[in-house]
Amino acid sequence: MYKFSNSAVLYNIHYKIRMLSQNNIRLSLCIFGVQVLFMLKNKRRILLLIAFMLIVAVFINYSFSHATVNKNAKEASKLVFDEVKPEKKPKFNYKSILSNKLVSFENKLDYKAKRSRFNGVVLVAYKNQVIFEKAYGYKDPTAKDLLTTDISFELASVSKQFTAAAVLKLAELGKVDINQALVNYFPEFKFENIQVRDLLKHSSGLWDYMNLTEAYWHQEKAPDQFEVLELINQHQSSLSFRPGSRFDYNNTNYAILVALTEKLSGQSFRDFLQQHFFSPHCLDETYVGVQNRSRENVITAFQPYGRSYINLPPSFHNGALGDKGIHTTANNLWIWFKQLKNYKLLSKASVHQMFNLDTFKQYDYGMGFRTRVNSSGEIEIYHDGLWDGFRNGLHYFPEDELTYIVLSHTQNRSKVYFQNYLENQAKKMLNNLKLNEFSQNNSSKQKFNNG
């Protein structure tokens, strides 16, 4: 039986309102209305209206997301298993076939990148082949130092797929059972009913360790993943909800998963990834930890300031890994993802757990990836990330066999618009290609049948 303390309830309300207001326009408008109401004189009426508006806004948001995401979860859980296609020997050189269309595609992206002041690297792949890769803007916008495609970026939350893969590799090695409680591996952990699976699925009920750090951590060095566990044990009085009952995207889950990986493997997270993934698959430009930003081929982030930029120093919260911390190039990230989806890094069963949803669950998270049926009815497996000024995205459409990667380092919202534009243009280009392939196949069959 879970008891929720007042501090837990207040913390959760504060956190939810902050997150919802960032991601839901309706709630943002309601909060704006509340701010306007504060200018009125009748304080009792204001308080009643505030309470009413917040309740209505949260109810509308929950009802809408419940219906949409639950539908997505059911549809995606049925479809994704059949749509993740293993690698086959390519029949065509698609970059060559698309050469004329790629010129137009590149011109459109060049124009959009310039208009939006986009700085970053783009990669587009079709049927396991890279058909487009290009760097835009500057490595250092203040010095006009041109960006190149061999530069490594902090992946932010796109790093979570590496963490999930590490835990599932441990499961394949027989060192962890993801359906067992975390206390089986950390006996001192205070919350007995949290399973390893709950951490992977963001359904643990734990609080955000960054908020706990800011409230209770008084050392000059940021807490690492094991010290995050200590913060939880010492300062989280109760869970925000029963584990497994709800989805709450929370970086704490993936920081703890790294602590679990290090304890059970007897290796640092860096060494574990190097041994099992990076070295065997030649991921030579992929690194773990913020200290790698001092490398010549690893970029630092900038923030727009008027018509110029200022350099962003690393956040204090970079002590813990797992929720962030992987640095890599667009090409290395593509190699990683191609090997993952083709079952070269993990077993088919493990990859399915990463990509697929739990049937009847009301959220769109697999393990290290989000999965949804988008507004066009397409299955989309993806993850975006924002950290320390880096804005990144990896999106995969299994039905179209299209993957695109966008890495940027200037904390510019234009990345979102540029990414959406890239996606639309890539789909238009490939739709034309698929129509041509279809007509060619039919023509070949007809010639064969006619003898």
Tab-separated table of C-alpha atoms in Angstrom:
chain	number	residue	atom	x	y	z
A	1	MET	CA	0.000	0.000	0.000
A	2	TYR	CA	1.527	3.275	-1.116
A	3	LYS	CA	1.156	6.396	0.969
A	4	PHE	CA	1.744	9.701	-0.746
A	5	SER	CA	3.088	12.394	1.541
A	6	ASN	CA	2.125	16.052	1.171
A	7	SER	CA	5.616	16.816	-0.096
A	8	ALA	CA	5.287	14.136	-2.769
A	9	VAL	CA	1.910	15.445	-3.898
A	10	LEU	CA	3.069	19.069	-3.998
A	11	TYR	CA	6.258	18.116	-5.800
A	12	ASN	CA	4.351	16.095	-8.378
A	13	ILE	CA	1.757	18.850	-8.983
A	14	HIS	CA	4.509	21.433	-9.464
A	15	TYR	CA	6.474	19.188	-11.799
A	16	LYS	CA	3.442	18.124	-13.857
A	17	ILE	CA	2.167	21.656	-14.360
A	18	ARG	CA	5.631	22.773	-15.461
A	19	MET	CA	6.018	19.901	-17.928
A	20	LEU	CA	2.459	20.097	-19.255
A	21	SER	CA	2.719	23.815	-19.807
A	22	GLN	CA	5.823	23.257	-21.924
A	23	ASN	CA	4.194	20.621	-24.104
A	24	ASN	CA	0.487	21.490	-24.258
A	25	ILE	CA	-0.842	24.689	-25.766
A	26	ARG	CA	-4.223	24.412	-24.085
A	27	LEU	CA	-2.712	24.216	-20.652
A	28	SER	CA	-0.326	27.041	-21.460
A	29	LEU	CA	-3.293	29.233	-22.384
A	30	CYS	CA	-5.031	28.344	-19.141
A	31	ILE	CA	-1.944	29.238	-17.143
A	32	PHE	CA	-1.752	32.518	-19.049
A	33	GLY	CA	-5.372	33.115	-18.084
A	34	VAL	CA	-4.490	32.477	-14.459
A	35	GLN	CA	-1.747	35.079	-14.672
A	36	VAL	CA	-4.257	37.598	-16.018
A	37	LEU	CA	-6.718	36.781	-13.244
A	38	PHE	CA	-4.111	37.703	-10.659
A	39	MET	CA	-4.582	41.285	-11.757
A	40	LEU	CA	-8.180	41.229	-10.508
A	41	LYS	CA	-9.087	42.385	-7.019
A	42	ASN	CA	-11.366	39.693	-5.595
A	43	LYS	CA	-8.747	37.237	-4.372
A	44	ARG	CA	-11.222	34.559	-3.267
A	45	ARG	CA	-12.864	34.528	-6.680
A	46	ILE	CA	-9.446	34.428	-8.303
A	47	LEU	CA	-8.384	31.391	-6.283
A	48	LEU	CA	-11.571	29.531	-7.173
A	49	LEU	CA	-11.151	30.350	-10.849
A	50	ILE	CA	-7.497	29.305	-10.749
A	51	ALA	CA	-8.351	25.944	-9.218
A	52	PHE	CA	-11.197	25.378	-11.668
A	53	MET	CA	-9.130	26.274	-14.739
A	54	LEU	CA	-6.220	24.052	-13.771
A	55	ILE	CA	-8.524	21.105	-13.078
A	56	VAL	CA	-10.302	21.555	-16.415
A	57	ALA	CA	-7.019	21.970	-18.302
A	58	VAL	CA	-5.442	18.869	-16.789
A	59	PHE	CA	-8.645	16.889	-17.392
A	60	ILE	CA	-8.803	17.946	-21.059
A	61	ASN	CA	-5.123	17.172	-21.532
A	62	TYR	CA	-5.411	13.784	-19.851
A	63	SER	CA	-8.569	12.809	-21.747
A	64	PHE	CA	-7.096	13.785	-25.095
A	65	SER	CA	-3.708	12.145	-24.535
A	66	HIS	CA	-5.311	9.052	-22.958
A	67	ALA	CA	-7.459	8.432	-26.035
A	68	THR	CA	-4.769	9.233	-28.580
A	69	VAL	CA	-1.824	7.479	-26.951
A	70	ASN	CA	-3.834	4.428	-25.947
A	71	LYS	CA	-4.974	4.070	-29.573
A	72	ASN	CA	-1.382	4.519	-30.730
A	73	ALA	CA	-0.146	1.955	-28.243
A	74	LYS	CA	-2.618	-0.684	-29.416
A	75	GLU	CA	-1.987	-0.030	-33.108
A	76	ALA	CA	1.794	0.152	-32.811
A	77	SER	CA	2.010	-2.954	-30.620
A	78	LYS	CA	0.290	-4.904	-33.413
A	79	LEU	CA	2.296	-3.475	-36.297
A	80	VAL	CA	5.893	-2.819	-35.315
A	81	PHE	CA	6.925	-6.444	-34.923
A	82	ASP	CA	6.236	-7.134	-38.583
A	83	GLU	CA	7.664	-3.855	-39.819
A	84	VAL	CA	11.211	-3.951	-38.433
A	85	LYS	CA	12.879	-5.519	-41.441
A	86	PRO	CA	16.300	-7.166	-41.189
A	87	GLU	CA	19.083	-6.005	-43.470
A	88	LYS	CA	19.200	-7.468	-46.950
A	89	LYS	CA	21.770	-7.180	-49.688
A	90	PRO	CA	20.809	-3.966	-51.528
A	91	LYS	CA	19.440	-4.368	-55.038
A	92	PHE	CA	20.153	-0.787	-56.039
A	93	ASN	CA	22.462	2.093	-55.291
A	94	TYR	CA	19.774	4.509	-54.190
A	95	LYS	CA	22.098	7.468	-53.906
A	96	SER	CA	22.902	7.048	-57.582
A	97	ILE	CA	19.280	6.469	-58.594
A	98	LEU	CA	18.202	9.565	-56.668
A	99	SER	CA	21.092	11.745	-57.807
A	100	ASN	CA	18.914	14.238	-59.690
A	101	LYS	CA	16.290	14.431	-56.972
A	102	LEU	CA	18.983	14.763	-54.306
A	103	VAL	CA	20.220	17.942	-55.982
A	104	SER	CA	16.776	19.491	-55.575
A	105	PHE	CA	16.484	18.072	-52.047
A	106	GLU	CA	19.841	19.573	-51.076
A	107	ASN	CA	18.980	22.967	-52.563
A	108	LYS	CA	15.760	23.105	-50.562
A	109	LEU	CA	17.542	22.149	-47.331
A	110	ASP	CA	20.303	24.679	-47.988
A	111	TYR	CA	17.724	27.438	-48.348
A	112	LYS	CA	15.815	26.346	-45.232
A	113	ALA	CA	19.001	26.030	-43.156
A	114	LYS	CA	20.140	29.510	-44.123
A	115	ARG	CA	16.752	31.075	-43.416
A	116	SER	CA	16.480	29.391	-40.004
A	117	ARG	CA	20.159	29.855	-38.997
A	118	PHE	CA	20.430	26.113	-38.497
A	119	ASN	CA	23.814	24.845	-37.328
A	120	GLY	CA	24.258	21.096	-37.340
A	121	VAL	CA	24.592	17.856	-39.265
A	122	VAL	CA	21.887	15.995	-41.180
A	123	LEU	CA	21.861	12.369	-42.335
A	124	VAL	CA	19.139	10.601	-44.340
A	125	ALA	CA	19.151	6.835	-44.965
A	126	TYR	CA	16.896	4.658	-47.093
A	127	LYS	CA	16.874	0.854	-46.992
A	128	ASN	CA	20.094	0.696	-44.971
A	129	GLN	CA	21.920	3.078	-47.327
A	130	VAL	CA	22.965	6.629	-46.513
A	131	ILE	CA	21.627	8.759	-49.355
A	132	PHE	CA	22.358	12.200	-47.917
A	133	GLU	CA	24.706	13.642	-45.285
A	134	LYS	CA	25.697	17.267	-44.866
A	135	ALA	CA	26.930	19.768	-42.272
A	136	TYR	CA	25.357	23.218	-42.044
A	137	GLY	CA	26.650	26.351	-40.406
A	138	TYR	CA	29.566	26.626	-38.027
A	139	LYS	CA	31.380	24.567	-35.444
A	140	ASP	CA	31.970	27.834	-33.577
A	141	PRO	CA	29.422	30.433	-34.742
A	142	THR	CA	31.374	33.228	-33.056
A	143	ALA	CA	34.535	32.446	-35.047
A	144	LYS	CA	32.779	31.342	-38.252
A	145	ASP	CA	34.625	28.031	-38.073
A	146	LEU	CA	32.803	25.797	-40.574
A	147	LEU	CA	31.138	22.637	-39.306
A	148	THR	CA	32.034	19.260	-40.823
A	149	THR	CA	30.283	15.884	-40.734
A	150	ASP	CA	33.064	14.198	-38.720
A	151	ILE	CA	32.240	16.210	-35.575
A	152	SER	CA	30.750	14.452	-32.518
A	153	PHE	CA	27.743	15.923	-30.686
A	154	GLU	CA	26.337	15.365	-27.204
A	155	LEU	CA	23.260	13.250	-27.957
A	156	ALA	CA	21.259	14.417	-24.913
A	157	SER	CA	18.266	12.082	-24.407
A	158	VAL	CA	18.999	10.224	-27.639
A	159	SER	CA	21.650	8.624	-25.376
A	160	LYS	CA	18.920	6.649	-23.602
A	161	GLN	CA	18.866	3.978	-26.317
A	162	PHE	CA	22.496	3.134	-25.456
A	163	THR	CA	21.536	2.715	-21.801
A	164	ALA	CA	18.567	0.501	-22.608
A	165	ALA	CA	20.733	-1.594	-24.929
A	166	ALA	CA	23.326	-2.060	-22.165
A	167	VAL	CA	20.709	-3.332	-19.703
A	168	LEU	CA	19.187	-5.679	-22.272
A	169	LYS	CA	22.674	-6.976	-23.101
A	170	LEU	CA	23.101	-7.759	-19.398
A	171	ALA	CA	19.775	-9.598	-19.530
A	172	GLU	CA	20.987	-11.647	-22.499
A	173	LEU	CA	24.146	-12.463	-20.537
A	174	GLY	CA	21.995	-13.699	-17.650
A	175	LYS	CA	23.150	-11.009	-15.224
A	176	VAL	CA	19.829	-9.229	-14.751
A	177	ASP	CA	16.133	-10.028	-14.972
A	178	ILE	CA	14.288	-6.876	-15.976
A	179	ASN	CA	11.089	-8.213	-14.399
A	180	GLN	CA	12.727	-8.409	-10.974
A	181	ALA	CA	12.644	-5.663	-8.364
A	182	LEU	CA	15.567	-3.266	-8.193
A	183	VAL	CA	16.103	-4.168	-4.517
A	184	ASN	CA	17.333	-7.581	-5.661
A	185	TYR	CA	20.387	-5.774	-7.024
A	186	PHE	CA	20.489	-2.813	-4.617
A	187	PRO	CA	19.256	-4.214	-1.279
A	188	GLU	CA	19.576	-0.794	0.367
A	189	PHE	CA	17.124	0.794	-2.082
A	190	LYS	CA	14.069	1.996	-0.156
A	191	PHE	CA	11.300	1.394	-2.721
A	192	GLU	CA	10.758	-2.349	-2.930
A	193	ASN	CA	8.175	-2.572	-5.709
A	194	ILE	CA	10.089	-0.861	-8.523
A	195	GLN	CA	11.139	-3.337	-11.192
A	196	VAL	CA	14.041	-2.821	-13.579
A	197	ARG	CA	11.399	-2.772	-16.329
A	198	ASP	CA	9.750	0.241	-14.662
A	199	LEU	CA	12.986	2.192	-15.014
A	200	LEU	CA	13.315	1.256	-18.684
A	201	LYS	CA	9.686	2.254	-19.340
A	202	HIS	CA	9.702	5.495	-17.283
A	203	SER	CA	6.997	4.133	-15.007
A	204	SER	CA	8.796	4.009	-11.641
A	205	GLY	CA	7.252	6.938	-9.748
A	206	LEU	CA	10.687	8.320	-8.824
A	207	TRP	CA	11.367	12.045	-8.610
A	208	ASP	CA	13.675	14.002	-10.900
A	209	TYR	CA	17.186	13.723	-9.471
A	210	MET	CA	18.145	17.150	-10.805
A	211	ASN	CA	15.568	18.820	-8.579
A	212	LEU	CA	16.755	16.747	-5.619
A	213	THR	CA	20.348	17.710	-6.412
A	214	GLU	CA	19.512	21.394	-6.420
A	215	ALA	CA	17.652	21.076	-3.129
A	216	TYR	CA	19.950	18.783	-1.138
A	217	TRP	CA	23.365	18.385	-2.800
A	218	HIS	CA	26.021	20.655	-1.300
A	219	GLN	CA	29.239	19.370	-2.858
A	220	GLU	CA	31.221	21.049	-5.623
A	221	LYS	CA	31.270	17.912	-7.774
A	222	ALA	CA	27.958	16.794	-9.265
A	223	PRO	CA	26.487	13.467	-8.097
A	224	ASP	CA	27.189	10.411	-10.223
A	225	GLN	CA	24.648	7.654	-10.836
A	226	PHE	CA	25.375	5.883	-7.528
A	227	GLU	CA	25.028	9.136	-5.617
A	228	VAL	CA	21.698	9.677	-7.383
A	229	LEU	CA	20.565	6.464	-5.685
A	230	GLU	CA	21.680	7.885	-2.344
A	231	LEU	CA	19.762	11.113	-2.973
A	232	ILE	CA	16.616	9.101	-3.666
A	233	ASN	CA	17.066	6.999	-0.536
A	234	GLN	CA	17.687	9.999	1.682
A	235	HIS	CA	15.289	12.598	0.337
A	236	GLN	CA	12.412	11.044	-1.619
A	237	SER	CA	9.748	10.394	0.986
A	238	SER	CA	7.351	8.428	-1.229
A	239	LEU	CA	6.627	7.534	-4.829
A	240	SER	CA	4.606	9.794	-7.100
A	241	PHE	CA	2.470	6.809	-8.168
A	242	ARG	CA	2.372	3.017	-8.031
A	243	PRO	CA	5.208	1.597	-10.186
A	244	GLY	CA	4.034	0.351	-13.555
A	245	SER	CA	0.709	2.164	-13.365
A	246	ARG	CA	1.656	5.353	-15.189
A	247	PHE	CA	4.172	6.883	-17.564
A	248	ASP	CA	6.318	9.780	-16.329
A	249	TYR	CA	9.349	10.596	-18.469
A	250	ASN	CA	12.098	11.059	-15.922
A	251	ASN	CA	15.894	11.179	-16.269
A	252	THR	CA	16.342	9.531	-12.865
A	253	ASN	CA	15.304	6.165	-14.296
A	254	TYR	CA	18.124	6.010	-16.812
A	255	ALA	CA	20.779	7.314	-14.424
A	256	ILE	CA	19.936	4.440	-12.063
A	257	LEU	CA	20.107	1.975	-14.962
A	258	VAL	CA	23.743	2.965	-15.500
A	259	ALA	CA	24.474	2.318	-11.822
A	260	LEU	CA	22.868	-1.098	-12.280
A	261	THR	CA	24.946	-1.791	-15.400
A	262	GLU	CA	28.186	-0.861	-13.667
A	263	LYS	CA	27.428	-2.911	-10.553
A	264	LEU	CA	26.411	-6.080	-12.385
A	265	SER	CA	29.103	-5.929	-15.070
A	266	GLY	CA	31.945	-4.876	-12.789
A	267	GLN	CA	32.929	-2.340	-15.454
A	268	SER	CA	32.473	1.355	-15.964
A	269	PHE	CA	29.596	2.225	-18.273
A	270	ARG	CA	32.162	3.494	-20.766
A	271	ASP	CA	34.113	0.219	-20.755
A	272	PHE	CA	30.967	-1.898	-20.982
A	273	LEU	CA	29.734	-0.046	-24.065
A	274	GLN	CA	33.217	-0.128	-25.573
A	275	GLN	CA	33.557	-3.895	-25.127
A	276	HIS	CA	30.103	-4.972	-26.259
A	277	PHE	CA	29.134	-2.347	-28.828
A	278	PHE	CA	31.662	0.299	-29.841
A	279	SER	CA	34.764	-1.792	-30.573
A	280	PRO	CA	33.033	-4.729	-32.319
A	281	HIS	CA	31.140	-2.367	-34.624
A	282	CYS	CA	33.885	0.195	-35.299
A	283	LEU	CA	32.140	3.099	-33.584
A	284	ASP	CA	35.432	4.949	-33.298
A	285	GLU	CA	33.922	8.427	-32.965
A	286	THR	CA	31.534	7.572	-30.123
A	287	TYR	CA	32.438	8.567	-26.572
A	288	VAL	CA	30.915	8.514	-23.091
A	289	GLY	CA	30.960	11.463	-20.686
A	290	VAL	CA	31.115	15.245	-20.688
A	291	GLN	CA	34.912	15.237	-20.372
A	292	ASN	CA	35.073	14.284	-24.054
A	293	ARG	CA	33.989	17.778	-25.063
A	294	SER	CA	37.640	18.770	-24.762
A	295	ARG	CA	38.479	16.522	-27.724
A	296	GLU	CA	39.215	18.340	-30.954
A	297	ASN	CA	36.508	16.469	-32.879
A	298	VAL	CA	33.821	16.897	-30.175
A	299	ILE	CA	31.766	20.055	-30.361
A	300	THR	CA	30.560	22.382	-27.597
A	301	ALA	CA	27.201	24.143	-27.622
A	302	PHE	CA	26.173	27.751	-28.168
A	303	GLN	CA	23.111	29.831	-27.480
A	304	PRO	CA	21.770	32.597	-29.732
A	305	TYR	CA	22.325	36.033	-28.189
A	306	GLY	CA	20.909	38.811	-30.304
A	307	ARG	CA	22.489	38.388	-33.709
A	308	SER	CA	25.447	36.470	-32.323
A	309	TYR	CA	26.050	33.478	-30.029
A	310	ILE	CA	27.530	32.778	-26.618
A	311	ASN	CA	29.272	29.559	-25.607
A	312	LEU	CA	27.348	27.373	-23.154
A	313	PRO	CA	29.423	25.710	-20.422
A	314	PRO	CA	28.484	22.149	-19.384
A	315	SER	CA	25.627	21.896	-16.896
A	316	PHE	CA	26.337	21.020	-13.268
A	317	HIS	CA	24.178	17.897	-13.689
A	318	ASN	CA	26.621	16.090	-15.974
A	319	GLY	CA	27.933	13.868	-13.181
A	320	ALA	CA	25.365	11.149	-13.832
A	321	LEU	CA	25.265	9.191	-17.090
A	322	GLY	CA	22.541	7.214	-18.827
A	323	ASP	CA	19.960	9.908	-19.374
A	324	LYS	CA	22.522	11.747	-21.534
A	325	GLY	CA	26.309	11.697	-21.998
A	326	ILE	CA	26.891	9.855	-25.286
A	327	HIS	CA	28.847	11.892	-27.852
A	328	THR	CA	28.967	10.750	-31.461
A	329	THR	CA	28.807	11.759	-35.116
A	330	ALA	CA	25.708	11.482	-37.288
A	331	ASN	CA	27.365	8.683	-39.254
A	332	ASN	CA	28.369	6.711	-36.148
A	333	LEU	CA	24.849	7.121	-34.779
A	334	TRP	CA	23.477	5.786	-38.056
A	335	ILE	CA	25.840	2.773	-37.952
A	336	TRP	CA	24.747	2.107	-34.372
A	337	PHE	CA	21.063	2.324	-35.227
A	338	LYS	CA	21.363	0.283	-38.434
A	339	GLN	CA	23.128	-2.489	-36.533
A	340	LEU	CA	20.551	-2.299	-33.763
A	341	LYS	CA	17.471	-2.533	-35.985
A	342	ASN	CA	19.075	-5.346	-37.978
A	343	TYR	CA	19.663	-7.372	-34.782
A	344	LYS	CA	23.464	-7.140	-34.934
A	345	LEU	CA	23.843	-5.568	-31.467
A	346	LEU	CA	21.124	-7.423	-29.580
A	347	SER	CA	18.787	-10.348	-30.113
A	348	LYS	CA	15.551	-9.912	-32.011
A	349	ALA	CA	13.580	-10.233	-28.773
A	350	SER	CA	15.596	-7.466	-27.102
A	351	VAL	CA	15.231	-5.091	-30.053
A	352	HIS	CA	11.495	-5.727	-30.081
A	353	GLN	CA	11.342	-4.689	-26.440
A	354	MET	CA	13.127	-1.445	-27.276
A	355	PHE	CA	10.864	-0.604	-30.213
A	356	ASN	CA	7.505	-2.003	-29.153
A	357	LEU	CA	4.907	-0.868	-26.667
A	358	ASP	CA	3.297	-2.877	-23.902
A	359	THR	CA	-0.190	-3.805	-25.085
A	360	PHE	CA	-2.912	-1.720	-23.399
A	361	LYS	CA	-0.406	0.623	-21.779
A	362	GLN	CA	-1.360	4.261	-22.107
A	363	TYR	CA	1.938	5.739	-23.240
A	364	ASP	CA	4.198	5.662	-26.263
A	365	TYR	CA	7.546	4.579	-24.822
A	366	GLY	CA	9.355	1.331	-25.560
A	367	MET	CA	12.805	1.095	-23.972
A	368	GLY	CA	15.093	3.953	-24.968
A	369	PHE	CA	12.762	4.797	-27.861
A	370	ARG	CA	9.364	6.337	-28.344
A	371	THR	CA	6.979	4.557	-30.710
A	372	ARG	CA	3.798	6.040	-32.109
A	373	VAL	CA	1.360	5.989	-34.978
A	374	ASN	CA	1.612	9.547	-36.260
A	375	SER	CA	-1.103	11.744	-37.737
A	376	SER	CA	-0.478	10.221	-41.179
A	377	GLY	CA	-1.063	6.713	-39.849
A	378	GLU	CA	2.632	5.784	-40.063
A	379	ILE	CA	4.557	3.927	-37.399
A	380	GLU	CA	7.406	6.095	-36.137
A	381	ILE	CA	10.208	4.911	-33.848
A	382	TYR	CA	12.204	7.842	-32.574
A	383	HIS	CA	13.809	9.853	-29.807
A	384	ASP	CA	14.618	13.530	-29.537
A	385	GLY	CA	16.915	15.183	-27.025
A	386	LEU	CA	17.705	18.578	-25.542
A	387	TRP	CA	20.630	19.125	-23.178
A	388	ASP	CA	23.325	21.748	-22.633
A	389	GLY	CA	22.309	23.550	-25.821
A	390	PHE	CA	22.303	20.413	-27.992
A	391	ARG	CA	19.075	19.596	-29.854
A	392	ASN	CA	19.010	16.211	-31.574
A	393	GLY	CA	16.678	13.713	-33.159
A	394	LEU	CA	16.730	10.212	-34.617
A	395	HIS	CA	13.530	9.177	-36.430
A	396	TYR	CA	12.812	5.863	-38.151
A	397	PHE	CA	9.789	4.981	-40.285
A	398	PRO	CA	9.874	1.178	-40.688
A	399	GLU	CA	7.131	1.037	-43.331
A	400	ASP	CA	9.054	3.471	-45.545
A	401	GLU	CA	12.474	2.147	-44.448
A	402	LEU	CA	13.433	5.780	-43.927
A	403	THR	CA	15.746	7.012	-41.157
A	404	TYR	CA	16.888	10.551	-40.575
A	405	ILE	CA	19.217	12.069	-37.999
A	406	VAL	CA	19.506	15.732	-37.072
A	407	LEU	CA	22.241	16.886	-34.662
A	408	SER	CA	22.533	20.546	-33.676
A	409	HIS	CA	24.434	22.545	-31.079
A	410	THR	CA	23.020	26.071	-30.946
A	411	GLN	CA	19.934	25.630	-28.713
A	412	ASN	CA	17.835	27.062	-31.496
A	413	ARG	CA	14.171	26.105	-31.831
A	414	SER	CA	14.607	26.374	-35.577
A	415	LYS	CA	16.008	22.837	-35.372
A	416	VAL	CA	12.461	21.579	-34.812
A	417	TYR	CA	11.082	23.373	-37.878
A	418	PHE	CA	14.099	22.409	-39.971
A	419	GLN	CA	13.713	18.774	-38.899
A	420	ASN	CA	10.012	18.723	-39.820
A	421	TYR	CA	10.813	20.281	-43.189
A	422	LEU	CA	13.553	17.715	-43.831
A	423	GLU	CA	11.164	14.871	-42.988
A	424	ASN	CA	8.493	16.132	-45.376
A	425	GLN	CA	10.941	16.669	-48.235
A	426	ALA	CA	12.587	13.260	-47.728
A	427	LYS	CA	9.216	11.509	-47.821
A	428	LYS	CA	8.207	13.314	-51.008
A	429	MET	CA	11.449	12.289	-52.664
A	430	LEU	CA	11.137	8.650	-51.593
A	431	ASN	CA	7.453	8.399	-52.475
A	432	ASN	CA	8.346	9.224	-56.067
A	433	LEU	CA	11.113	6.621	-55.949
A	434	LYS	CA	8.762	3.934	-54.629
A	435	LEU	CA	6.243	4.667	-57.374
A	436	ASN	CA	9.006	4.240	-59.957
A	437	GLU	CA	10.185	1.006	-58.315
A	438	PHE	CA	6.632	-0.318	-58.310
A	439	SER	CA	6.106	0.482	-61.998
A	440	GLN	CA	9.499	-1.032	-62.909
A	441	ASN	CA	8.695	-4.237	-61.011
A	442	ASN	CA	5.308	-4.518	-62.707
A	443	SER	CA	6.891	-3.872	-66.101
A	444	SER	CA	9.490	-6.585	-65.489
A	445	LYS	CA	6.807	-9.059	-64.428
A	446	GLN	CA	4.726	-8.261	-67.490
A	447	LYS	CA	7.695	-8.808	-69.826
A	448	PHE	CA	8.459	-12.105	-68.077
A	449	ASN	CA	4.842	-13.286	-68.353
A	450	ASN	CA	4.691	-12.338	-72.029
A	451	GLY	CA	7.744	-14.489	-72.614
